[in-house]
Amino acid sequence: MVSPPEIRRAVVIEDDPDIRGLLVRVLVKQGFDVTEADAGLPGLEEVRRRKPDLVTLDLNLPDVDGLDVCKMLREFSDAFIVMLTARADELDKLTGLDNGADEYISKPFSPRELQSRINALFRRRPSAAADSAARNDLERATEVQQSLLPKEDIRVEGYDVAGMFRPSRSVGGDFYDWYQTPDGLHLTFADAMGKGMGAALIAATVRAVMRSTGHRQDLDGAFATASKAIATDLDSSNSFATLFHARLDAASGTVSYVDAGHGLALHVRSGGTAHRLPSGGPPVGAWEGSSWPQSSLELAPGDSLVVVSDGVLDVFGSVEDFTEAVGHAAQSGDSAQGASAAIMALAPAETAEDDVTVVVVRRLPEDATA
């Protein structure tokens, strides 16, 4: 079955009746459903009513300046705007202004030139079917990513543990995973390169493989085995993943960990000083034959292990500013949940370009466990 062609709408805002008629004929010939207006204010109302895909807009209108009309259009419409001017000397000035127009043409213009310019604009915009497919892919990727997160809070005696995740508009490969062990807990924090479903599926593979090695006692050996299993999928997709994998021995406060290119884990001491744990090697899948040494740190009562995604780092101009801000935020909450929320607030949702993920493992002060 052949799908019907998309109906595209256009509004012509032009005070000269001859030019307006020519514009209408050219656009109708290109398959647009066209309405017209002879001044700026009725043109604005026509755009509100019709919700067009394209607007042609004369610069010199009898009631409102065309630049002002363009700015008002951008407050409520995402249509392509093609501005026309009868003065060639204004063209260079117009193209240097940030007024929201997508294209500029000087009068008199060739109908063929207008058609070519319009076709070029619409080649930038995906079809409705492609746009719908992209939205469906984004929704599925979001579902996969959400499914990777722990379903229940974890409870380790003497510790307060919390995690938060906020996806970006494009959905990446961030996730964290934890599970309780007889000695404490296992924690995995990862970011698969890329966006959308591809990154989400890579993240799902990483989570499954890391869980499968949890029974092994040697952390670095288990990580090496897991990385080899993951590398095949990463190589076939030309991707890589940063990983921070840790095991907590609750009785001693010892955190054994492997950092593969993540580099955004911090040891925040009870006094408030923060020390960023160094990365122990490249991301998994970046270079064949890589190895990652095991390291450790001691969580004293009141200390916290904080792991964040690069969505937080991107907010700051330097790693030093990032470390100081995260350390301060980690101490500002009276719980691991409060600390996680304070760290998330460093990268507000309205400005963050990437997923934002935070995990806090706080060892309770001795008086709190007594």
Coordinates of C-alpha atoms in Angstrom, one line a residue:
M1 CA 0.0 0.0 0.0
V2 CA 1.4 3.4 -1.0
S3 CA 1.3 6.0 1.7
P4 CA -0.4 9.3 0.8
P5 CA 2.0 12.2 0.3
E6 CA 2.4 14.6 3.2
I7 CA 0.3 17.8 3.0
R8 CA 2.6 20.8 3.5
R9 CA 1.1 24.2 4.3
A10 CA 2.5 27.6 3.5
V11 CA 1.6 31.2 4.4
V12 CA 2.6 34.0 2.1
I13 CA 2.9 37.4 3.9
E14 CA 3.4 40.0 1.1
D15 CA 1.8 43.4 0.4
D16 CA 2.5 43.6 -3.3
P17 CA -0.3 41.7 -5.0
D18 CA 1.7 40.7 -8.1
I19 CA 4.6 39.3 -6.1
R20 CA 2.1 37.6 -3.7
G21 CA 0.4 36.0 -6.6
L22 CA 3.7 34.7 -8.0
L23 CA 4.7 33.3 -4.7
V24 CA 1.4 31.5 -4.3
R25 CA 1.7 30.0 -7.8
V26 CA 5.2 28.8 -7.2
L27 CA 4.3 27.2 -3.8
V28 CA 1.1 25.5 -5.1
K29 CA 3.2 24.0 -7.9
Q30 CA 5.5 22.5 -5.3
G31 CA 2.5 20.9 -3.6
F32 CA 1.8 23.3 -0.8
D33 CA -1.6 24.2 0.5
V34 CA -1.2 28.0 0.5
T35 CA -2.9 30.9 2.2
E36 CA -1.9 34.5 2.0
A37 CA -1.9 37.8 3.9
D38 CA -1.1 41.4 2.7
A39 CA 0.3 42.7 6.0
G40 CA 2.2 41.6 9.1
L41 CA -0.6 41.4 11.7
P42 CA -3.1 39.4 9.6
G43 CA -0.1 37.2 8.5
L44 CA 0.6 36.4 12.2
E45 CA -3.0 35.4 12.7
E46 CA -2.9 33.2 9.6
V47 CA 0.2 31.4 10.8
R48 CA -1.4 30.8 14.2
R49 CA -4.5 29.4 12.5
R50 CA -2.9 27.3 9.8
K51 CA 0.3 26.1 11.6
P52 CA 2.2 26.0 8.4
D53 CA 5.5 24.3 7.5
L54 CA 6.7 27.4 5.5
V55 CA 6.3 31.1 5.7
T56 CA 7.5 33.6 3.1
L57 CA 7.8 37.0 4.7
D58 CA 8.3 40.4 3.1
L59 CA 10.7 42.7 4.9
N60 CA 8.9 45.9 4.1
L61 CA 5.2 45.6 5.2
P62 CA 2.7 48.4 5.6
D63 CA 1.9 47.8 9.3
V64 CA 4.8 46.0 11.1
D65 CA 8.4 45.7 10.2
G66 CA 9.2 42.3 8.7
L67 CA 12.0 41.6 11.2
D68 CA 9.6 42.2 14.1
V69 CA 7.1 39.9 12.5
C70 CA 9.8 37.2 12.2
K71 CA 10.7 37.5 15.8
M72 CA 7.0 37.3 16.9
L73 CA 6.6 34.2 14.6
R74 CA 9.5 32.5 16.4
E75 CA 7.6 32.8 19.7
F76 CA 5.0 30.2 18.6
S77 CA 6.0 28.7 15.3
D78 CA 8.8 26.4 14.1
A79 CA 8.0 26.8 10.4
F80 CA 10.7 27.6 8.0
I81 CA 10.8 31.3 7.3
V82 CA 12.0 32.7 4.0
M83 CA 12.4 36.5 4.1
L84 CA 12.2 38.6 0.9
T85 CA 13.6 42.1 0.5
A86 CA 13.5 44.5 -2.5
R87 CA 16.7 46.1 -1.5
A88 CA 19.8 44.2 -2.4
D89 CA 21.9 46.3 0.0
E90 CA 19.9 45.0 3.0
L91 CA 20.6 41.3 2.2
D92 CA 24.1 41.2 3.8
K93 CA 22.8 43.0 6.8
L94 CA 19.8 40.6 7.2
T95 CA 22.0 37.5 7.0
G96 CA 24.1 38.8 9.9
L97 CA 21.1 39.3 12.2
D98 CA 19.9 36.6 14.6
N99 CA 16.2 37.1 13.9
G100 CA 15.0 33.6 13.4
A101 CA 14.8 33.5 9.6
D102 CA 16.0 30.4 7.8
E103 CA 16.6 31.9 4.3
Y104 CA 16.9 35.3 2.6
I105 CA 16.1 36.2 -1.0
S106 CA 16.3 39.5 -2.8
K107 CA 13.6 40.8 -5.2
P108 CA 13.3 40.3 -8.1
F109 CA 13.7 36.6 -7.7
S110 CA 13.7 33.7 -10.0
P111 CA 10.9 31.2 -9.4
R112 CA 13.4 28.4 -9.9
E113 CA 15.7 30.0 -7.3
L114 CA 12.9 30.1 -4.8
Q115 CA 12.0 26.5 -5.5
S116 CA 15.6 25.4 -5.0
R117 CA 16.0 27.3 -1.8
I118 CA 12.8 25.8 -0.4
N119 CA 13.7 22.3 -1.4
A120 CA 17.1 22.7 0.3
L121 CA 15.3 23.8 3.6
F122 CA 13.0 20.8 3.6
R123 CA 15.8 18.4 3.0
R124 CA 17.1 19.3 6.4
R125 CA 13.8 18.3 8.0
P126 CA 12.9 14.6 8.3
S127 CA 9.6 13.4 7.0
A128 CA 6.7 12.7 9.4
A129 CA 7.3 9.0 9.1
A130 CA 11.0 9.4 9.9
D131 CA 10.2 11.7 12.8
S132 CA 7.7 9.2 14.2
A133 CA 10.2 6.4 13.9
A134 CA 12.8 8.5 15.7
R135 CA 10.4 9.2 18.5
N136 CA 9.5 5.5 18.8
D137 CA 13.2 4.6 18.9
L138 CA 13.8 7.2 21.6
E139 CA 10.9 5.8 23.7
R140 CA 12.2 2.2 23.4
A141 CA 15.7 3.3 24.3
T142 CA 14.3 5.1 27.4
E143 CA 12.5 2.0 28.4
V144 CA 15.6 -0.1 28.0
Q145 CA 17.7 2.4 29.9
Q146 CA 15.2 2.6 32.8
S147 CA 15.0 -1.2 33.0
L148 CA 18.8 -1.4 33.8
L149 CA 18.4 0.5 37.0
P150 CA 18.1 -1.3 40.4
K151 CA 14.4 -2.0 41.2
E152 CA 14.8 -1.8 44.9
D153 CA 16.8 0.2 47.4
I154 CA 19.8 -1.6 48.9
R155 CA 20.3 -1.8 52.6
V156 CA 23.8 -2.5 54.1
E157 CA 24.1 -2.2 57.8
G158 CA 26.2 0.8 58.7
Y159 CA 25.8 2.4 55.3
D160 CA 23.4 4.7 53.5
V161 CA 23.2 4.1 49.7
A162 CA 21.3 6.0 47.0
G163 CA 21.3 6.5 43.3
M164 CA 19.6 8.9 40.9
F165 CA 19.3 8.9 37.1
R166 CA 17.9 11.6 34.8
P167 CA 18.0 10.9 31.0
S168 CA 18.7 13.6 28.5
R169 CA 16.4 14.4 25.6
S170 CA 18.4 12.2 23.3
V171 CA 19.0 9.2 25.7
G172 CA 22.5 7.9 26.1
G173 CA 24.1 4.8 27.6
D174 CA 24.3 5.8 31.3
F175 CA 23.3 3.3 34.0
Y176 CA 24.2 2.1 37.4
D177 CA 23.6 -1.3 39.0
W178 CA 24.0 -2.6 42.5
Y179 CA 23.2 -5.8 44.4
Q180 CA 23.8 -6.9 48.0
T181 CA 26.4 -9.6 48.9
P182 CA 27.1 -11.4 52.2
D183 CA 30.0 -9.0 52.8
G184 CA 28.5 -5.7 51.5
L185 CA 27.6 -4.8 48.0
H186 CA 28.7 -4.8 44.3
L187 CA 28.3 -1.6 42.3
T188 CA 28.7 -1.0 38.6
F189 CA 28.5 2.5 37.0
A190 CA 28.8 2.7 33.2
D191 CA 28.4 5.0 30.2
A192 CA 28.2 3.4 26.7
M193 CA 29.3 5.7 23.9
G194 CA 26.5 7.0 21.7
K195 CA 22.8 7.9 21.9
G196 CA 19.5 6.2 21.4
M197 CA 18.7 2.5 21.1
G198 CA 22.3 1.5 20.2
A199 CA 23.8 2.9 23.3
A200 CA 21.0 1.5 25.5
L201 CA 21.5 -2.0 24.1
I202 CA 25.3 -1.8 24.7
A203 CA 24.5 -0.7 28.3
A204 CA 22.2 -3.7 28.7
T205 CA 25.0 -6.0 27.5
V206 CA 27.5 -4.4 29.9
R207 CA 25.1 -4.8 32.9
A208 CA 24.4 -8.5 32.1
V209 CA 28.1 -9.4 31.7
M210 CA 29.2 -7.6 34.8
R211 CA 26.5 -9.4 36.9
S212 CA 27.6 -12.7 35.5
T213 CA 31.1 -12.3 37.1
G214 CA 29.9 -11.3 40.5
H215 CA 30.7 -14.8 42.0
R216 CA 34.4 -14.5 41.4
Q217 CA 36.6 -13.4 44.3
D218 CA 39.4 -11.7 42.3
L219 CA 38.0 -8.4 41.2
D220 CA 40.6 -7.6 38.6
G221 CA 40.4 -11.1 37.1
A222 CA 36.6 -10.9 37.0
F223 CA 36.8 -7.5 35.3
A224 CA 39.3 -8.8 32.7
T225 CA 37.0 -11.7 31.8
A226 CA 34.0 -9.4 31.6
S227 CA 35.8 -6.9 29.4
K228 CA 36.7 -9.6 26.9
A229 CA 33.1 -10.7 26.7
I230 CA 31.9 -7.1 26.2
A231 CA 34.6 -6.1 23.7
T232 CA 33.2 -8.3 21.0
D233 CA 29.9 -6.4 21.0
L234 CA 31.6 -3.1 21.3
D235 CA 33.9 -3.9 18.4
S236 CA 31.0 -4.8 16.1
S237 CA 29.2 -1.6 16.9
N238 CA 32.4 0.5 16.8
S239 CA 31.8 1.7 20.3
F240 CA 33.3 1.7 23.8
A241 CA 32.1 2.0 27.4
T242 CA 33.5 3.6 30.4
L243 CA 33.1 1.6 33.6
F244 CA 33.6 1.9 37.3
H245 CA 33.1 -1.4 39.1
A246 CA 33.4 -1.7 42.9
R247 CA 33.0 -4.1 45.8
L248 CA 32.4 -2.9 49.3
D249 CA 33.5 -4.9 52.3
A250 CA 31.1 -3.4 54.9
A251 CA 32.9 -4.5 58.0
S252 CA 36.2 -2.9 57.2
G253 CA 34.9 -0.1 54.9
T254 CA 37.3 -1.2 52.1
V255 CA 36.2 -0.4 48.6
S256 CA 38.0 -2.4 46.0
Y257 CA 37.5 -1.0 42.5
V258 CA 38.5 -1.0 38.8
D259 CA 38.1 2.2 36.8
A260 CA 38.1 1.8 33.0
G261 CA 38.2 5.3 31.6
H262 CA 35.4 6.7 33.9
G263 CA 37.5 8.9 36.1
L264 CA 34.5 10.5 37.9
A265 CA 34.5 8.7 41.2
L266 CA 35.3 10.7 44.3
H267 CA 36.3 9.8 47.9
V268 CA 34.6 12.5 50.0
R269 CA 35.9 12.5 53.6
S270 CA 33.7 13.4 56.5
G271 CA 35.4 16.7 56.9
G272 CA 34.3 17.7 53.4
T273 CA 37.5 17.3 51.3
A274 CA 37.1 15.5 48.1
H275 CA 39.7 13.4 46.2
R276 CA 39.0 12.2 42.7
L277 CA 40.0 8.6 42.2
P278 CA 42.3 8.2 39.2
S279 CA 41.2 6.1 36.2
G280 CA 43.1 2.9 35.9
G281 CA 43.1 2.5 32.2
P282 CA 41.2 3.2 28.9
P283 CA 37.5 2.6 28.3
V284 CA 36.5 -1.0 27.6
G285 CA 36.6 -1.6 23.8
A286 CA 38.9 1.4 23.1
W287 CA 42.2 -0.6 22.6
E288 CA 42.7 -4.3 22.2
G289 CA 44.7 -6.0 24.9
S290 CA 44.1 -3.4 27.6
S291 CA 44.3 -4.3 31.3
W292 CA 43.0 -2.6 34.3
P293 CA 44.6 -2.8 37.8
Q294 CA 42.6 -3.2 41.0
S295 CA 42.7 -0.3 43.5
S296 CA 41.2 0.3 46.8
L297 CA 40.2 3.0 49.3
E298 CA 39.0 3.0 52.9
L299 CA 35.7 4.5 53.8
A300 CA 36.0 5.8 57.4
P301 CA 32.9 6.6 59.4
G302 CA 31.3 9.7 57.8
D303 CA 33.1 9.2 54.4
S304 CA 31.3 8.8 51.1
L305 CA 32.1 7.2 47.8
V306 CA 30.4 9.4 45.1
V307 CA 30.3 8.3 41.4
V308 CA 28.8 10.7 38.8
S309 CA 28.4 10.8 35.0
D310 CA 30.0 13.3 32.7
G311 CA 26.7 15.1 32.5
V312 CA 27.7 16.7 35.8
L313 CA 31.3 17.3 34.7
D314 CA 30.2 19.2 31.6
V315 CA 28.7 22.0 33.7
F316 CA 32.1 23.1 35.0
G317 CA 35.1 24.8 33.4
S318 CA 37.7 22.6 35.1
V319 CA 38.0 19.3 36.9
E320 CA 39.1 21.1 40.0
D321 CA 35.9 23.2 40.1
F322 CA 33.9 20.0 39.5
T323 CA 35.6 18.1 42.3
E324 CA 35.1 20.9 44.8
A325 CA 31.4 21.4 43.9
V326 CA 30.6 17.7 44.0
G327 CA 32.4 17.3 47.3
H328 CA 30.5 20.2 48.8
A329 CA 27.1 19.0 47.5
A330 CA 27.8 15.5 48.8
Q331 CA 28.1 16.9 52.3
S332 CA 25.1 19.2 52.1
G333 CA 22.5 16.5 52.4
D334 CA 21.6 14.7 55.6
S335 CA 21.3 11.4 53.8
A336 CA 22.7 9.7 50.7
Q337 CA 19.4 10.5 48.9
G338 CA 19.8 14.2 49.9
A339 CA 23.4 14.2 48.7
S340 CA 22.4 12.7 45.4
A341 CA 19.7 15.3 44.9
A342 CA 22.2 18.1 45.7
I343 CA 24.7 16.7 43.1
M344 CA 22.0 16.3 40.5
A345 CA 21.0 20.0 41.0
L346 CA 24.5 21.0 39.9
A347 CA 23.4 20.0 36.3
P348 CA 19.8 21.4 35.9
A349 CA 17.5 19.5 33.6
E350 CA 16.8 22.5 31.4
T351 CA 20.4 23.0 30.5
A352 CA 22.0 19.5 30.7
E353 CA 22.9 18.1 27.3
D354 CA 23.7 14.6 28.6
D355 CA 22.3 12.0 30.9
V356 CA 23.0 12.8 34.6
T357 CA 23.6 9.9 37.0
V358 CA 24.7 9.9 40.6
V359 CA 25.4 7.2 43.1
V360 CA 26.4 7.9 46.8
V361 CA 27.6 5.2 49.2
R362 CA 27.9 6.9 52.6
R363 CA 29.4 5.1 55.7
L364 CA 27.4 6.3 58.6
P365 CA 29.2 8.0 61.5
E366 CA 29.8 5.7 64.5
D367 CA 27.3 7.5 66.7
A368 CA 24.6 6.9 64.1
T369 CA 25.2 3.1 64.2
A370 CA 25.6 2.8 67.9

